[in-house]
Amino acid sequence: MSGFMTLFSQVLEQLRLAVVNVPGITPLADAPFLFRPLVMVVLLGVVAGVIGVIINLRSAEFSAEAMVHAVFPGIVAGAVYWGINAIIPAASVVAVAAALVLTIVSHRSRRGEASEAGTAVVLTSFFSIGLILSLAKGDMSGQLEALMFGRLLEVTDERLAQAFIVCAIALLLIVATWKEQVAYAFDRTGARASGLRLLALDLVLNTAIAAAVVSASTAVGTLLVIGYLVIPGATARILVSRVRSIVAVAIAVGVGGGYLGMLLMTLPETLDKPISPQATVALVMTAILLLAVGVAAARERLRRVVRQARSARPAPAATTVSSGADTGVASDEAAGAEGAVAPTAEGSRA
């Protein structure tokens, strides 16, 4: 493991030196304590962007929120009993158990309301266990705050390497079942009729969500990670409609939001003020979401105006070609009308 960590640190340092002169990245690449968080948010932006698309298509935001809180006991246990570097390994074990329990509870419930109630019970139970563990060795309020809100600037090479491994597993799970997940999202009944194992797909999705939560726990915290899982996918769904385009936009929002949030840390106006980088990243992504809502509303209004303008445009006059018989009849009628008028006129002169 030490050899792997040495290699990973060397590769990370070489990457930092390679981009240190790139415009826009120089302020973050000058110092390793800023470059490691940048790599972390870019990694989370890619992974959470892909997973977030499936979450949005499946309308599984509440399940993602439950998984975020269900992983909390493992995070607390790792920090309290084995140290902060053991958070990701300990949380990974609890994440697998939480994903299994949440999947079974959601499938055992026959109605949607019962499924949500079971999910809420899992959320509350696991999160309560985490709170009890955090107080088992005395007042851990300081560490509890760090675990809930994260410490992005304190990311080490070891925790970053662990996050890479866990994120790779999450991404592999989603990519391996991508077509099935999309089919499940658009037509649950058809997916079941075609022979897809919905229970297995739910377990894969919940495990991938848990893996993303575990990898982000020490960086952005358990409370703010839900923004990474929900906002990019929701923003992309507002702007585009094709699945491939949604994935591309979601990744761009996740990576761009993380980059802009970190870049705000280097502005002269913020250097002398203590601000939370993970909260800044979440707020930047929220601002992107609101901007997307405004763009979508303006686009829909423009389409409505164009449709109204087209409907109000006068229709072109219809031209008809008369047949010879019709022309003859019309001529006879005109002649008869003239003959009827002419005698009247002569009689009046007499």
Short mmCIF file of C-alpha atoms in Angstrom, two decimals:
data_model
loop_
_atom_site.label_atom_id
_atom_site.label_comp_id
_atom_site.label_asym_id
_atom_site.label_seq_id
_atom_site.Cartn_x
_atom_site.Cartn_y
_atom_site.Cartn_z
CA MET A 1 0.00 0.00 0.00
CA SER A 2 2.88 2.37 0.74
CA GLY A 3 4.28 1.77 -2.75
CA PHE A 4 0.90 2.56 -4.29
CA MET A 5 0.58 5.73 -2.23
CA THR A 6 4.06 6.84 -3.24
CA LEU A 7 3.24 6.32 -6.90
CA PHE A 8 -0.10 8.08 -6.53
CA SER A 9 1.51 11.09 -4.83
CA GLN A 10 4.13 11.32 -7.55
CA VAL A 11 1.53 11.18 -10.32
CA LEU A 12 -0.56 13.81 -8.55
CA GLU A 13 2.44 16.11 -8.19
CA GLN A 14 3.39 15.68 -11.84
CA LEU A 15 -0.16 16.54 -12.83
CA ARG A 16 -0.04 19.67 -10.69
CA LEU A 17 3.22 20.79 -12.29
CA ALA A 18 1.84 20.10 -15.77
CA VAL A 19 -1.16 22.40 -15.32
CA VAL A 20 0.43 25.04 -13.11
CA ASN A 21 0.83 27.40 -16.09
CA VAL A 22 -2.62 26.79 -17.58
CA PRO A 23 -4.69 30.00 -17.45
CA GLY A 24 -7.52 29.73 -14.97
CA ILE A 25 -5.93 26.83 -13.08
CA THR A 26 -2.72 28.55 -12.01
CA PRO A 27 -4.17 30.02 -8.77
CA LEU A 28 -5.30 26.55 -7.70
CA ALA A 29 -2.27 24.61 -8.93
CA ASP A 30 0.30 26.87 -7.28
CA ALA A 31 -0.36 25.28 -3.88
CA PRO A 32 -0.88 21.52 -3.29
CA PHE A 33 -3.43 22.20 -0.54
CA LEU A 34 -5.67 23.83 -3.19
CA PHE A 35 -4.88 21.44 -6.03
CA ARG A 36 -5.94 18.31 -4.13
CA PRO A 37 -9.41 19.73 -3.39
CA LEU A 38 -9.71 20.74 -7.05
CA VAL A 39 -8.99 17.18 -8.16
CA MET A 40 -11.50 15.92 -5.60
CA VAL A 41 -14.35 18.16 -6.78
CA VAL A 42 -13.61 17.35 -10.44
CA LEU A 43 -13.72 13.64 -9.61
CA LEU A 44 -16.98 14.02 -7.72
CA GLY A 45 -18.42 16.15 -10.51
CA VAL A 46 -17.85 13.41 -13.08
CA VAL A 47 -19.09 10.51 -10.96
CA ALA A 48 -22.01 12.33 -9.34
CA GLY A 49 -23.00 13.78 -12.70
CA VAL A 50 -23.42 10.32 -14.22
CA ILE A 51 -25.17 8.86 -11.17
CA GLY A 52 -27.31 11.97 -10.79
CA VAL A 53 -28.79 11.47 -14.27
CA ILE A 54 -30.16 8.05 -13.27
CA ILE A 55 -31.38 9.49 -9.97
CA ASN A 56 -33.26 12.21 -11.83
CA LEU A 57 -34.70 9.87 -14.45
CA ARG A 58 -35.84 7.49 -11.73
CA SER A 59 -37.13 10.30 -9.46
CA ALA A 60 -35.04 8.69 -6.71
CA GLU A 61 -33.94 11.88 -4.92
CA PHE A 62 -35.50 10.81 -1.64
CA SER A 63 -33.74 7.44 -1.79
CA ALA A 64 -30.46 9.26 -2.43
CA GLU A 65 -31.09 11.48 0.59
CA ALA A 66 -31.79 8.38 2.70
CA MET A 67 -28.58 6.75 1.50
CA VAL A 68 -26.61 9.86 2.42
CA HIS A 69 -27.82 9.64 6.02
CA ALA A 70 -27.62 5.84 6.16
CA VAL A 71 -23.87 5.88 5.47
CA PHE A 72 -23.30 8.30 8.36
CA PRO A 73 -22.71 5.59 11.06
CA GLY A 74 -19.80 4.14 9.10
CA ILE A 75 -18.27 7.56 8.66
CA VAL A 76 -18.56 8.27 12.38
CA ALA A 77 -17.25 4.84 13.38
CA GLY A 78 -14.21 5.20 11.16
CA ALA A 79 -13.38 8.64 12.54
CA VAL A 80 -14.01 7.79 16.21
CA TYR A 81 -12.45 4.33 16.51
CA TRP A 82 -9.76 4.13 13.81
CA GLY A 83 -8.95 7.70 12.82
CA ILE A 84 -9.94 10.02 10.01
CA ASN A 85 -7.98 8.07 7.37
CA ALA A 86 -10.18 5.04 8.11
CA ILE A 87 -13.42 6.87 7.32
CA ILE A 88 -13.71 5.65 3.72
CA PRO A 89 -12.96 1.95 4.44
CA ALA A 90 -15.34 1.85 7.44
CA ALA A 91 -18.04 3.77 5.62
CA SER A 92 -17.77 1.44 2.63
CA VAL A 93 -18.77 -1.54 4.78
CA VAL A 94 -21.78 0.31 6.20
CA ALA A 95 -22.64 1.59 2.73
CA VAL A 96 -23.05 -1.93 1.37
CA ALA A 97 -25.29 -2.88 4.30
CA ALA A 98 -27.34 0.31 3.96
CA ALA A 99 -27.79 -0.20 0.21
CA LEU A 100 -28.98 -3.76 0.80
CA VAL A 101 -31.44 -2.75 3.54
CA LEU A 102 -32.81 0.20 1.59
CA THR A 103 -33.30 -1.90 -1.54
CA ILE A 104 -35.13 -4.67 0.33
CA VAL A 105 -37.37 -2.18 2.16
CA SER A 106 -38.35 -0.37 -1.04
CA HIS A 107 -39.20 -3.62 -2.85
CA ARG A 108 -41.09 -5.17 0.06
CA SER A 109 -43.49 -2.23 0.08
CA ARG A 110 -46.32 -2.62 -2.41
CA ARG A 111 -47.46 1.00 -2.39
CA GLY A 112 -45.47 4.14 -3.03
CA GLU A 113 -46.44 5.67 0.31
CA ALA A 114 -45.31 2.57 2.19
CA SER A 115 -42.02 2.57 0.30
CA GLU A 116 -41.35 6.18 1.27
CA ALA A 117 -42.26 5.42 4.87
CA GLY A 118 -39.82 2.51 4.96
CA THR A 119 -37.12 4.66 3.40
CA ALA A 120 -37.71 7.32 6.06
CA VAL A 121 -37.39 4.69 8.80
CA VAL A 122 -34.05 3.51 7.37
CA LEU A 123 -32.83 7.11 7.14
CA THR A 124 -33.77 7.94 10.73
CA SER A 125 -32.47 4.69 12.20
CA PHE A 126 -29.04 4.74 10.59
CA PHE A 127 -28.53 8.44 11.23
CA SER A 128 -29.49 8.01 14.90
CA ILE A 129 -26.93 5.23 15.24
CA GLY A 130 -24.31 7.60 13.87
CA LEU A 131 -25.22 10.26 16.42
CA ILE A 132 -24.99 7.73 19.27
CA LEU A 133 -21.57 6.57 18.07
CA SER A 134 -20.34 10.14 17.84
CA LEU A 135 -21.12 10.66 21.55
CA ALA A 136 -19.85 7.27 22.71
CA LYS A 137 -16.38 8.61 23.50
CA GLY A 138 -17.41 11.96 24.94
CA ASP A 139 -18.15 15.28 23.33
CA MET A 140 -17.32 14.91 19.63
CA SER A 141 -19.21 17.99 18.46
CA GLY A 142 -16.19 19.36 16.61
CA GLN A 143 -15.60 16.17 14.66
CA LEU A 144 -19.34 15.75 14.12
CA GLU A 145 -19.50 19.15 12.45
CA ALA A 146 -16.53 18.24 10.27
CA LEU A 147 -18.17 14.98 9.21
CA MET A 148 -21.50 16.61 8.42
CA PHE A 149 -20.14 19.64 6.54
CA GLY A 150 -16.76 18.35 5.36
CA ARG A 151 -13.24 19.72 5.31
CA LEU A 152 -12.39 20.15 1.65
CA LEU A 153 -9.06 21.90 2.21
CA GLU A 154 -7.86 19.09 4.49
CA VAL A 155 -7.97 16.38 1.82
CA THR A 156 -4.78 14.32 1.89
CA ASP A 157 -3.16 12.17 -0.76
CA GLU A 158 -4.30 9.02 1.04
CA ARG A 159 -7.94 10.08 1.26
CA LEU A 160 -7.88 11.27 -2.34
CA ALA A 161 -6.53 7.88 -3.46
CA GLN A 162 -9.26 6.10 -1.49
CA ALA A 163 -11.87 8.37 -3.06
CA PHE A 164 -10.53 7.52 -6.53
CA ILE A 165 -10.94 3.79 -5.89
CA VAL A 166 -14.46 4.11 -4.48
CA CYS A 167 -15.57 6.49 -7.26
CA ALA A 168 -14.18 4.11 -9.87
CA ILE A 169 -16.29 1.30 -8.40
CA ALA A 170 -19.41 3.49 -8.42
CA LEU A 171 -18.83 4.57 -12.01
CA LEU A 172 -18.17 0.98 -13.11
CA LEU A 173 -21.43 -0.21 -11.56
CA ILE A 174 -23.49 2.42 -13.36
CA VAL A 175 -21.73 2.06 -16.72
CA ALA A 176 -22.07 -1.74 -16.65
CA THR A 177 -25.84 -1.48 -16.19
CA TRP A 178 -26.45 1.78 -18.04
CA LYS A 179 -28.88 0.53 -20.70
CA GLU A 180 -30.88 -1.42 -18.15
CA GLN A 181 -31.01 1.55 -15.78
CA VAL A 182 -32.30 3.85 -18.51
CA ALA A 183 -34.90 1.30 -19.62
CA TYR A 184 -35.99 0.89 -16.00
CA ALA A 185 -36.27 4.66 -15.59
CA PHE A 186 -38.50 5.19 -18.62
CA ASP A 187 -40.70 2.08 -18.44
CA ARG A 188 -40.73 0.07 -15.23
CA THR A 189 -43.48 -2.29 -16.42
CA GLY A 190 -41.80 -2.88 -19.76
CA ALA A 191 -38.45 -3.48 -18.08
CA ARG A 192 -39.99 -6.13 -15.84
CA ALA A 193 -41.78 -7.73 -18.77
CA SER A 194 -38.55 -7.91 -20.76
CA GLY A 195 -36.90 -9.93 -18.01
CA LEU A 196 -34.79 -7.29 -16.28
CA ARG A 197 -34.11 -7.91 -12.60
CA LEU A 198 -35.38 -4.72 -11.01
CA LEU A 199 -34.20 -5.71 -7.53
CA ALA A 200 -30.64 -6.11 -8.79
CA LEU A 201 -30.81 -2.78 -10.64
CA ASP A 202 -32.04 -1.02 -7.51
CA LEU A 203 -29.23 -2.58 -5.50
CA VAL A 204 -26.65 -1.46 -8.06
CA LEU A 205 -27.98 2.11 -8.06
CA ASN A 206 -28.11 2.32 -4.26
CA THR A 207 -24.60 0.89 -3.99
CA ALA A 208 -23.29 3.44 -6.51
CA ILE A 209 -24.98 6.26 -4.60
CA ALA A 210 -23.48 4.99 -1.35
CA ALA A 211 -20.04 4.80 -2.95
CA ALA A 212 -20.30 8.41 -4.12
CA VAL A 213 -21.38 9.47 -0.64
CA VAL A 214 -18.46 7.60 0.94
CA SER A 215 -15.91 9.15 -1.42
CA ALA A 216 -17.27 12.65 -0.76
CA SER A 217 -17.78 12.29 2.99
CA THR A 218 -14.44 13.68 4.12
CA ALA A 219 -14.43 16.43 1.49
CA VAL A 220 -17.87 18.01 1.21
CA GLY A 221 -19.57 16.26 4.14
CA THR A 222 -22.65 14.10 4.34
CA LEU A 223 -25.13 17.00 4.25
CA LEU A 224 -23.75 18.79 1.19
CA VAL A 225 -23.06 15.70 -0.91
CA ILE A 226 -26.76 15.48 -1.79
CA GLY A 227 -26.24 18.64 -3.85
CA TYR A 228 -23.67 16.83 -5.98
CA LEU A 229 -26.05 13.93 -6.50
CA VAL A 230 -29.16 15.96 -7.37
CA ILE A 231 -28.28 19.38 -8.81
CA PRO A 232 -26.23 18.40 -11.92
CA GLY A 233 -28.82 15.89 -13.13
CA ALA A 234 -31.73 18.23 -12.45
CA THR A 235 -29.99 21.10 -14.26
CA ALA A 236 -29.27 18.96 -17.29
CA ARG A 237 -32.84 17.66 -17.42
CA ILE A 238 -34.12 21.25 -17.55
CA LEU A 239 -31.87 22.28 -20.43
CA VAL A 240 -31.85 19.21 -22.72
CA SER A 241 -34.00 16.15 -23.37
CA ARG A 242 -31.79 13.45 -24.92
CA VAL A 243 -30.11 11.10 -22.46
CA ARG A 244 -26.61 11.52 -23.90
CA SER A 245 -26.94 15.28 -23.81
CA ILE A 246 -28.24 15.11 -20.24
CA VAL A 247 -25.16 13.15 -19.15
CA ALA A 248 -22.79 15.60 -20.85
CA VAL A 249 -24.48 18.66 -19.35
CA ALA A 250 -24.66 17.05 -15.89
CA ILE A 251 -20.92 16.31 -15.91
CA ALA A 252 -20.22 19.85 -17.11
CA VAL A 253 -22.33 21.31 -14.29
CA GLY A 254 -20.68 19.11 -11.65
CA VAL A 255 -17.13 19.80 -12.83
CA GLY A 256 -17.77 23.47 -13.64
CA GLY A 257 -19.51 24.11 -10.32
CA GLY A 258 -16.64 22.55 -8.41
CA TYR A 259 -14.04 24.50 -10.36
CA LEU A 260 -15.82 27.86 -10.01
CA GLY A 261 -16.44 27.25 -6.32
CA MET A 262 -12.76 26.56 -5.75
CA LEU A 263 -11.74 29.53 -7.89
CA LEU A 264 -13.73 31.85 -5.64
CA MET A 265 -11.35 30.85 -2.85
CA THR A 266 -8.46 32.59 -4.63
CA LEU A 267 -10.14 35.95 -5.29
CA PRO A 268 -8.57 38.91 -3.46
CA GLU A 269 -11.92 39.73 -1.86
CA THR A 270 -12.11 36.32 -0.19
CA LEU A 271 -8.50 35.83 0.90
CA ASP A 272 -8.94 37.66 4.20
CA LYS A 273 -12.38 36.18 4.97
CA PRO A 274 -13.02 32.65 6.27
CA ILE A 275 -15.42 30.94 3.86
CA SER A 276 -16.34 27.31 3.41
CA PRO A 277 -15.13 25.99 0.04
CA GLN A 278 -17.56 23.05 0.06
CA ALA A 279 -20.48 25.41 0.77
CA THR A 280 -19.25 27.72 -1.99
CA VAL A 281 -19.20 24.82 -4.44
CA ALA A 282 -22.77 23.87 -3.48
CA LEU A 283 -23.96 27.48 -3.86
CA VAL A 284 -22.31 27.83 -7.28
CA MET A 285 -24.07 24.71 -8.53
CA THR A 286 -27.35 26.01 -7.10
CA ALA A 287 -26.80 29.28 -8.97
CA ILE A 288 -26.22 27.31 -12.18
CA LEU A 289 -29.49 25.46 -11.57
CA LEU A 290 -31.40 28.73 -11.11
CA LEU A 291 -29.78 30.13 -14.24
CA ALA A 292 -30.89 27.02 -16.14
CA VAL A 293 -34.45 27.52 -14.88
CA GLY A 294 -34.38 31.10 -16.16
CA VAL A 295 -32.99 30.05 -19.53
CA ALA A 296 -35.63 27.33 -19.90
CA ALA A 297 -38.42 29.76 -18.98
CA ALA A 298 -37.16 32.38 -21.46
CA ARG A 299 -36.85 29.74 -24.18
CA GLU A 300 -40.41 28.55 -23.59
CA ARG A 301 -41.72 32.12 -23.62
CA LEU A 302 -39.91 32.80 -26.89
CA ARG A 303 -41.44 29.67 -28.43
CA ARG A 304 -44.89 30.78 -27.27
CA VAL A 305 -44.41 34.22 -28.84
CA VAL A 306 -43.28 32.66 -32.12
CA ARG A 307 -46.30 30.34 -32.17
CA GLN A 308 -48.68 33.24 -31.50
CA ALA A 309 -47.05 35.31 -34.25
CA ARG A 310 -47.45 32.50 -36.75
CA SER A 311 -51.09 31.91 -35.81
CA ALA A 312 -51.91 35.64 -36.09
CA ARG A 313 -50.39 35.92 -39.58
CA PRO A 314 -53.19 36.29 -42.25
CA ALA A 315 -53.72 33.28 -44.47
CA PRO A 316 -52.94 33.76 -48.23
CA ALA A 317 -55.96 34.27 -50.52
CA ALA A 318 -57.15 31.10 -52.23
CA THR A 319 -57.04 31.13 -56.05
CA THR A 320 -59.58 29.02 -57.93
CA VAL A 321 -59.55 28.06 -61.60
CA SER A 322 -63.07 28.04 -63.10
CA SER A 323 -64.04 25.42 -65.66
CA GLY A 324 -65.44 26.30 -69.07
CA ALA A 325 -68.99 25.35 -68.10
CA ASP A 326 -68.84 27.47 -64.99
CA THR A 327 -67.49 30.36 -67.04
CA GLY A 328 -70.34 30.01 -69.52
CA VAL A 329 -72.96 29.93 -66.83
CA ALA A 330 -71.47 32.97 -65.17
CA SER A 331 -71.41 34.80 -68.52
CA ASP A 332 -75.04 33.94 -69.21
CA GLU A 333 -76.08 35.12 -65.79
CA ALA A 334 -74.18 38.36 -66.27
CA ALA A 335 -75.77 38.89 -69.69
CA GLY A 336 -79.23 38.19 -68.32
CA ALA A 337 -78.67 40.64 -65.55
CA GLU A 338 -77.56 43.29 -68.00
CA GLY A 339 -80.61 42.60 -70.24
CA ALA A 340 -82.94 42.99 -67.32
CA VAL A 341 -81.43 46.27 -66.38
CA ALA A 342 -81.35 47.74 -69.92
CA PRO A 343 -85.12 47.79 -70.58
CA THR A 344 -85.71 49.40 -67.24
CA ALA A 345 -83.33 52.08 -68.16
CA GLU A 346 -85.00 52.64 -71.58
CA GLY A 347 -88.45 52.69 -69.99
CA SER A 348 -87.37 55.32 -67.55
CA ARG A 349 -86.05 57.52 -70.36
CA ALA A 350 -89.37 57.15 -72.27
#
